[in-house]
PDB file of C-alpha atoms in Angstrom:
ATOM      1  CA  MET A  20     152.599  64.508  88.468  1.00 45.00           C
ATOM      2  CA  THR A  21     155.261  64.627  91.170  1.00 47.00           C
ATOM      3  CA  ALA A  22     158.346  62.550  91.809  1.00 46.00           C
ATOM      4  CA  ALA A  23     156.457  60.831  94.638  1.00 52.00           C
ATOM      5  CA  ASP A  24     153.717  59.535  92.331  1.00 63.00           C
ATOM      6  CA  PRO A  25     154.049  55.838  91.420  1.00 76.00           C
ATOM      7  CA  GLU A  26     154.862  54.755  87.899  1.00 90.00           C
ATOM      8  CA  VAL A  27     151.852  53.570  85.887  1.00 94.00           C
ATOM      9  CA  SER A  28     152.423  50.384  83.890  1.00 95.00           C
ATOM     10  CA  VAL A  29     150.372  50.071  80.692  1.00 96.00           C
ATOM     11  CA  LEU A  30     149.518  47.178  78.379  1.00 97.00           C
ATOM     12  CA  ILE A  31     148.617  48.100  74.768  1.00 97.00           C
ATOM     13  CA  VAL A  32     146.128  45.743  73.094  1.00 97.00           C
ATOM     14  CA  ASP A  33     145.247  46.166  69.416  1.00 96.00           C
ATOM     15  CA  ASP A  34     145.342  43.827  66.433  1.00 95.00           C
ATOM     16  CA  ASN A  35     146.838  46.590  64.289  1.00 95.00           C
ATOM     17  CA  ARG A  36     150.628  46.708  64.712  1.00 95.00           C
ATOM     18  CA  THR A  37     150.827  50.277  63.390  1.00 95.00           C
ATOM     19  CA  VAL A  38     148.310  51.462  65.981  1.00 93.00           C
ATOM     20  CA  ARG A  39     150.194  49.703  68.774  1.00 95.00           C
ATOM     21  CA  ARG A  40     153.460  51.229  67.617  1.00 94.00           C
ATOM     22  CA  GLY A  41     151.994  54.729  67.539  1.00 92.00           C
ATOM     23  CA  ILE A  42     150.594  54.423  71.055  1.00 93.00           C
ATOM     24  CA  ARG A  43     153.861  52.972  72.355  1.00 94.00           C
ATOM     25  CA  LEU A  44     155.921  55.816  70.918  1.00 91.00           C
ATOM     26  CA  ARG A  45     153.662  58.322  72.582  1.00 90.00           C
ATOM     27  CA  LEU A  46     153.687  56.612  75.968  1.00 93.00           C
ATOM     28  CA  GLU A  47     157.415  55.931  76.020  1.00 90.00           C
ATOM     29  CA  ASN A  48     158.082  59.672  75.985  1.00 84.00           C
ATOM     30  CA  ALA A  49     155.669  60.343  78.863  1.00 89.00           C
ATOM     31  CA  ARG A  50     157.001  60.827  82.368  1.00 89.00           C
ATOM     32  CA  GLY A  51     155.746  58.319  84.932  1.00 91.00           C
ATOM     33  CA  ILE A  52     154.326  55.840  82.404  1.00 94.00           C
ATOM     34  CA  ARG A  53     155.924  52.510  81.507  1.00 94.00           C
ATOM     35  CA  VAL A  54     154.786  50.316  78.608  1.00 96.00           C
ATOM     36  CA  ALA A  55     154.692  46.814  80.097  1.00 95.00           C
ATOM     37  CA  GLY A  56     153.929  45.067  76.812  1.00 95.00           C
ATOM     38  CA  GLU A  57     151.712  44.683  73.762  1.00 97.00           C
ATOM     39  CA  ALA A  58     149.095  42.152  72.676  1.00 97.00           C
ATOM     40  CA  SER A  59     147.258  41.660  69.400  1.00 96.00           C
ATOM     41  CA  ASN A  60     144.243  39.745  70.748  1.00 96.00           C
ATOM     42  CA  GLY A  61     142.134  39.386  73.863  1.00 95.00           C
ATOM     43  CA  GLN A  62     143.518  36.036  74.971  1.00 95.00           C
ATOM     44  CA  ASP A  63     147.102  37.296  75.026  1.00 96.00           C
ATOM     45  CA  ALA A  64     145.910  40.446  76.799  1.00 96.00           C
ATOM     46  CA  VAL A  65     144.437  38.402  79.658  1.00 95.00           C
ATOM     47  CA  VAL A  66     147.671  36.417  80.038  1.00 95.00           C
ATOM     48  CA  LEU A  67     149.942  39.477  79.919  1.00 95.00           C
ATOM     49  CA  ALA A  68     147.803  41.577  82.254  1.00 93.00           C
ATOM     50  CA  ARG A  69     148.114  38.825  84.829  1.00 90.00           C
ATOM     51  CA  ALA A  70     151.806  38.083  84.258  1.00 92.00           C
ATOM     52  CA  GLU A  71     152.982  41.713  84.171  1.00 91.00           C
ATOM     53  CA  ARG A  72     150.542  42.938  86.857  1.00 90.00           C
ATOM     54  CA  VAL A  73     149.829  46.055  84.826  1.00 94.00           C
ATOM     55  CA  ASP A  74     147.907  49.042  86.182  1.00 94.00           C
ATOM     56  CA  VAL A  75     146.035  50.057  83.006  1.00 95.00           C
ATOM     57  CA  VAL A  76     145.144  48.162  79.829  1.00 96.00           C
ATOM     58  CA  LEU A  77     144.372  50.122  76.654  1.00 96.00           C
ATOM     59  CA  MET A  78     142.018  47.709  74.929  1.00 96.00           C
ATOM     60  CA  ASP A  79     140.790  47.599  71.340  1.00 94.00           C
ATOM     61  CA  LEU A  80     137.243  46.323  70.861  1.00 91.00           C
ATOM     62  CA  HIS A  81     137.272  44.204  67.720  1.00 90.00           C
ATOM     63  CA  MET A  82     140.067  41.629  67.496  1.00 93.00           C
ATOM     64  CA  PRO A  83     140.369  38.057  66.189  1.00 90.00           C
ATOM     65  CA  GLY A  84     139.490  35.356  68.682  1.00 91.00           C
ATOM     66  CA  MET A  85     138.579  36.842  72.042  1.00 94.00           C
ATOM     67  CA  ASP A  86     137.255  40.383  71.630  1.00 93.00           C
ATOM     68  CA  GLY A  87     137.967  43.346  73.849  1.00 94.00           C
ATOM     69  CA  ILE A  88     134.771  43.064  75.892  1.00 94.00           C
ATOM     70  CA  GLU A  89     135.369  39.452  76.918  1.00 95.00           C
ATOM     71  CA  ALA A  90     139.028  40.188  77.631  1.00 95.00           C
ATOM     72  CA  THR A  91     137.965  43.144  79.784  1.00 94.00           C
ATOM     73  CA  ARG A  92     135.542  40.952  81.716  1.00 93.00           C
ATOM     74  CA  ARG A  93     138.229  38.375  82.469  1.00 93.00           C
ATOM     75  CA  ILE A  94     140.935  40.869  83.379  1.00 93.00           C
ATOM     76  CA  THR A  95     138.765  42.849  85.777  1.00 89.00           C
ATOM     77  CA  ALA A  96     137.386  39.663  87.351  1.00 86.00           C
ATOM     78  CA  GLU A  97     140.801  38.105  87.884  1.00 75.00           C
ATOM     79  CA  ARG A  98     142.781  41.082  89.157  1.00 60.00           C
ATOM     80  CA  ALA A  99     141.691  41.682  92.751  1.00 55.00           C
ATOM     81  CA  ASP A 100     144.234  44.516  92.991  1.00 60.00           C
ATOM     82  CA  ARG A 101     142.267  46.485  90.411  1.00 77.00           C
ATOM     83  CA  CYS A 102     143.932  46.382  87.049  1.00 88.00           C
ATOM     84  CA  ARG A 103     141.808  48.859  85.121  1.00 91.00           C
ATOM     85  CA  VAL A 104     140.804  48.710  81.466  1.00 93.00           C
ATOM     86  CA  VAL A 105     140.153  51.599  79.080  1.00 92.00           C
ATOM     87  CA  LEU A 106     138.520  50.730  75.759  1.00 90.00           C
ATOM     88  CA  LEU A 107     140.304  52.619  72.980  1.00 89.00           C
ATOM     89  CA  THR A 108     138.309  52.017  69.826  1.00 85.00           C
ATOM     90  CA  SER A 109     136.661  53.518  66.752  1.00 82.00           C
ATOM     91  CA  GLU A 110     133.320  51.904  67.657  1.00 73.00           C
ATOM     92  CA  VAL A 111     130.574  54.263  68.838  1.00 69.00           C
ATOM     93  CA  SER A 112     127.720  51.757  69.099  1.00 70.00           C
ATOM     94  CA  ASP A 113     125.540  52.331  72.161  1.00 66.00           C
ATOM     95  CA  SER A 114     125.239  48.614  72.873  1.00 71.00           C
ATOM     96  CA  PHE A 115     129.004  48.063  72.724  1.00 77.00           C
ATOM     97  CA  LEU A 116     129.545  50.969  75.093  1.00 77.00           C
ATOM     98  CA  VAL A 117     127.144  49.581  77.696  1.00 78.00           C
ATOM     99  CA  ASP A 118     128.531  46.061  77.266  1.00 84.00           C
ATOM    100  CA  ALA A 119     132.079  47.322  77.801  1.00 84.00           C
ATOM    101  CA  LEU A 120     131.227  49.167  81.003  1.00 79.00           C
ATOM    102  CA  GLU A 121     129.187  46.275  82.351  1.00 81.00           C
ATOM    103  CA  ALA A 122     132.187  44.031  81.643  1.00 87.00           C
ATOM    104  CA  GLY A 123     134.182  46.227  84.034  1.00 86.00           C
ATOM    105  CA  ALA A 124     135.832  48.825  81.787  1.00 87.00           C
ATOM    106  CA  SER A 125     136.776  52.015  83.616  1.00 83.00           C
ATOM    107  CA  GLY A 126     136.827  54.214  80.519  1.00 83.00           C
ATOM    108  CA  TYR A 127     135.843  54.395  76.872  1.00 84.00           C
ATOM    109  CA  LEU A 128     137.776  56.580  74.413  1.00 85.00           C
ATOM    110  CA  LEU A 129     137.497  57.005  70.667  1.00 84.00           C
ATOM    111  CA  LYS A 130     140.609  56.690  68.546  1.00 85.00           C
ATOM    112  CA  GLY A 131     141.511  60.005  66.935  1.00 76.00           C
ATOM    113  CA  HIS A 132     138.819  62.040  68.643  1.00 73.00           C
ATOM    114  CA  ASP A 133     140.202  61.552  72.182  1.00 71.00           C
ATOM    115  CA  SER A 134     143.871  60.954  71.385  1.00 74.00           C
ATOM    116  CA  ASP A 135     144.976  64.188  73.051  1.00 78.00           C
ATOM    117  CA  GLN A 136     143.437  62.964  76.317  1.00 81.00           C
ATOM    118  CA  LEU A 137     145.301  59.655  76.391  1.00 86.00           C
ATOM    119  CA  LEU A 138     147.999  60.547  78.940  1.00 89.00           C
ATOM    120  CA  PRO A 139     145.757  62.258  81.523  1.00 87.00           C
ATOM    121  CA  VAL A 140     143.189  59.487  81.136  1.00 87.00           C
ATOM    122  CA  ILE A 141     145.800  56.795  81.824  1.00 90.00           C
ATOM    123  CA  ARG A 142     146.970  58.596  84.952  1.00 88.00           C
ATOM    124  CA  GLY A 143     143.446  59.299  86.101  1.00 84.00           C
ATOM    125  CA  THR A 144     142.307  55.744  85.460  1.00 85.00           C
ATOM    126  CA  ALA A 145     145.183  54.334  87.513  1.00 86.00           C
ATOM    127  CA  ALA A 146     144.062  56.614  90.358  1.00 79.00           C
ATOM    128  CA  GLY A 147     140.425  55.542  90.038  1.00 74.00           C
ATOM    129  CA  THR A 148     139.087  58.582  88.157  1.00 70.00           C
ATOM    130  CA  ALA A 149     138.003  57.201  84.805  1.00 66.00           C
ATOM    131  CA  THR A 150     136.713  58.852  81.642  1.00 74.00           C
ATOM    132  CA  ILE A 151     134.000  58.328  79.057  1.00 75.00           C
ATOM    133  CA  SER A 152     134.521  60.121  75.750  1.00 72.00           C
ATOM    134  CA  PRO A 153     132.391  63.280  75.611  1.00 65.00           C
ATOM    135  CA  LEU A 154     131.282  62.132  72.168  1.00 67.00           C
ATOM    136  CA  VAL A 155     129.562  59.032  73.549  1.00 68.00           C
ATOM    137  CA  ALA A 156     128.673  59.937  77.161  1.00 67.00           C
ATOM    138  CA  PRO A 157     125.237  61.427  76.280  1.00 64.00           C
ATOM    139  CA  ARG A 158     124.419  58.293  74.262  1.00 65.00           C
ATOM    140  CA  LEU A 159     125.328  56.092  77.219  1.00 66.00           C
ATOM    141  CA  LEU A 160     122.965  57.966  79.510  1.00 63.00           C
ATOM    142  CA  ARG A 161     120.173  57.780  76.929  1.00 63.00           C
ATOM    143  CA  GLU A 162     120.712  54.049  76.485  1.00 63.00           C
ATOM    144  CA  LEU A 163     120.551  53.461  80.214  1.00 60.00           C
ATOM    145  CA  ARG A 164     117.395  55.518  80.629  1.00 57.00           C
ATOM    146  CA  GLU A 165     115.613  53.821  77.719  1.00 61.00           C
ATOM    147  CA  ALA A 166     116.624  50.251  78.525  1.00 55.00           C
ATOM    148  CA  ARG A 167     117.124  50.138  82.282  1.00 52.00           C
ATOM    149  CA  PRO A 168     116.483  46.658  83.727  1.00 54.00           C
ATOM    150  CA  THR A 169     114.892  45.951  87.096  1.00 52.00           C
ATOM    151  CA  PRO A 170     117.011  47.626  89.774  1.00 57.00           C
ATOM    152  CA  ALA A 171     119.388  45.579  91.886  1.00 57.00           C
ATOM    153  CA  ASP A 172     118.582  44.622  95.472  1.00 66.00           C
ATOM    154  CA  PRO A 173     117.017  47.720  97.086  1.00 80.00           C
ATOM    155  CA  ALA A 174     119.150  46.968 100.139  1.00 84.00           C
ATOM    156  CA  GLN A 175     122.091  48.349  98.174  1.00 84.00           C
ATOM    157  CA  LEU A 176     120.420  51.757  98.003  1.00 87.00           C
ATOM    158  CA  GLU A 177     120.015  51.692 101.766  1.00 89.00           C
ATOM    159  CA  LEU A 178     123.777  51.393 102.148  1.00 92.00           C
ATOM    160  CA  LEU A 179     124.113  55.004 100.990  1.00 94.00           C
ATOM    161  CA  THR A 180     123.188  58.081 102.951  1.00 94.00           C
ATOM    162  CA  ALA A 181     120.831  60.610 101.387  1.00 93.00           C
ATOM    163  CA  ALA A 182     123.804  62.903 100.696  1.00 94.00           C
ATOM    164  CA  GLU A 183     125.730  60.094  98.996  1.00 94.00           C
ATOM    165  CA  ARG A 184     122.694  59.240  96.864  1.00 92.00           C
ATOM    166  CA  ARG A 185     122.480  62.855  95.725  1.00 92.00           C
ATOM    167  CA  VAL A 186     126.135  62.843  94.657  1.00 93.00           C
ATOM    168  CA  VAL A 187     125.735  59.539  92.808  1.00 91.00           C
ATOM    169  CA  GLY A 188     122.534  60.825  91.190  1.00 88.00           C
ATOM    170  CA  LEU A 189     124.286  63.839  89.732  1.00 87.00           C
ATOM    171  CA  LEU A 190     127.222  61.716  88.600  1.00 83.00           C
ATOM    172  CA  SER A 191     124.800  59.334  86.870  1.00 80.00           C
ATOM    173  CA  SER A 192     122.968  62.176  85.148  1.00 77.00           C
ATOM    174  CA  GLY A 193     126.142  63.393  83.448  1.00 72.00           C
ATOM    175  CA  VAL A 194     127.505  65.922  85.957  1.00 76.00           C
ATOM    176  CA  THR A 195     130.920  64.333  86.178  1.00 70.00           C
ATOM    177  CA  SER A 196     133.344  66.820  87.734  1.00 76.00           C
ATOM    178  CA  ASN A 197     133.646  67.285  91.490  1.00 83.00           C
ATOM    179  CA  ASP A 198     133.508  71.062  91.059  1.00 86.00           C
ATOM    180  CA  ASP A 199     130.204  70.923  89.156  1.00 86.00           C
ATOM    181  CA  ILE A 200     128.645  68.458  91.608  1.00 90.00           C
ATOM    182  CA  ALA A 201     129.721  70.685  94.507  1.00 92.00           C
ATOM    183  CA  ARG A 202     128.111  73.728  92.854  1.00 92.00           C
ATOM    184  CA  HIS A 203     124.860  71.841  92.237  1.00 92.00           C
ATOM    185  CA  LEU A 204     124.651  70.713  95.857  1.00 93.00           C
ATOM    186  CA  SER A 205     126.147  73.836  97.471  1.00 94.00           C
ATOM    187  CA  VAL A 206     128.784  71.819  99.298  1.00 94.00           C
ATOM    188  CA  SER A 207     132.575  71.764  99.199  1.00 94.00           C
ATOM    189  CA  VAL A 208     134.615  69.791  96.683  1.00 90.00           C
ATOM    190  CA  ASN A 209     136.177  67.898  99.581  1.00 92.00           C
ATOM    191  CA  THR A 210     132.691  66.848 100.685  1.00 94.00           C
ATOM    192  CA  VAL A 211     131.954  65.522  97.199  1.00 92.00           C
ATOM    193  CA  ARG A 212     135.216  63.599  97.156  1.00 90.00           C
ATOM    194  CA  SER A 213     134.493  62.117 100.568  1.00 94.00           C
ATOM    195  CA  GLN A 214     130.937  61.093  99.688  1.00 94.00           C
ATOM    196  CA  THR A 215     132.018  59.598  96.365  1.00 92.00           C
ATOM    197  CA  ALA A 216     134.741  57.579  98.079  1.00 91.00           C
ATOM    198  CA  ALA A 217     132.254  56.362 100.678  1.00 95.00           C
ATOM    199  CA  ALA A 218     129.786  55.239  97.987  1.00 94.00           C
ATOM    200  CA  LEU A 219     132.528  53.384  96.109  1.00 90.00           C
ATOM    201  CA  ARG A 220     133.634  51.633  99.276  1.00 91.00           C
ATOM    202  CA  LYS A 221     130.123  50.639 100.364  1.00 93.00           C
ATOM    203  CA  LEU A 222     129.173  49.304  96.929  1.00 90.00           C
ATOM    204  CA  HIS A 223     132.551  47.612  96.306  1.00 86.00           C
ATOM    205  CA  LEU A 224     132.990  49.470  93.011  1.00 83.00           C
ATOM    206  CA  GLY A 225     136.358  50.369  91.539  1.00 73.00           C
ATOM    207  CA  ASP A 226     135.896  53.834  90.046  1.00 76.00           C
ATOM    208  CA  ARG A 227     133.531  56.693  89.248  1.00 79.00           C
ATOM    209  CA  THR A 228     132.561  55.248  85.874  1.00 75.00           C
ATOM    210  CA  GLN A 229     131.239  52.082  87.501  1.00 76.00           C
ATOM    211  CA  LEU A 230     129.524  54.207  90.163  1.00 84.00           C
ATOM    212  CA  ALA A 231     127.773  56.322  87.527  1.00 81.00           C
ATOM    213  CA  LEU A 232     126.666  53.167  85.706  1.00 78.00           C
ATOM    214  CA  TRP A 233     125.331  51.677  88.952  1.00 83.00           C
ATOM    215  CA  GLY A 234     123.473  54.871  89.754  1.00 85.00           C
ATOM    216  CA  ALA A 235     121.826  55.090  86.339  1.00 78.00           C
ATOM    217  CA  ARG A 236     120.856  51.414  86.434  1.00 77.00           C
ATOM    218  CA  ASN A 237     119.201  51.974  89.794  1.00 81.00           C
ATOM    219  CA  GLY A 238     117.406  55.174  88.879  1.00 78.00           C
ATOM    220  CA  LEU A 239     119.415  57.600  90.985  1.00 82.00           C
ATOM    221  CA  ASP A 240     119.705  59.967  88.040  1.00 68.00           C
ATOM    222  CA  ARG A 241     115.972  60.592  88.415  1.00 61.00           C
ATOM    223  CA  ARG A 242     115.632  60.624  92.176  1.00 55.00           C
ATOM    224  CA  ASP A 243     115.243  63.629  94.443  1.00 49.00           C
ATOM    225  CA  ALA A 244     116.936  61.873  97.345  1.00 46.00           C
TER     226      ALA A 244
END
């Protein structure tokens, strides 16, 4: 991170005060990150995310009253300037993972297992490059393949060029880094970045996580476009 990079404001949401305190202490010592506030339930999280205009919300899943999934849905729907939500939870249920991403979450991390990735994930999420915990990513792909609903309007697929569909297909199949996608397709990393950005823009999606989810839902992980 350079001096020119903007500060990332973060809202911490967890019903456990000790957990919130631990996350706050870690973030307050990180350069370029500002803790904008804390909330102990989903309802307060929605209010604070709007009032403080935060960049990233670290959201627990299970809380009294409004849970993390509903709070995520409301925050991402209300913030046109793309406040992004990362679920930070101990829950590894396949159904909760899919529900969270469909609600608009940009990332899904497991407490403890992914704690060392918290700072880079926050910065990446603010920039639109989100992260799914390696421990649950294969389960997400399996869930999508086994329970994929009817694809969305086929006209959406026509918005993408063949090259863009190939990039999204690899992303949806679990090849998540630009370097790996570039190697698979024998193109440059800059080409992958450009095609990913074009797909996001055409589909009105906020980040690579949502793009991968869209691609898997629409069968691009199995296509030879």
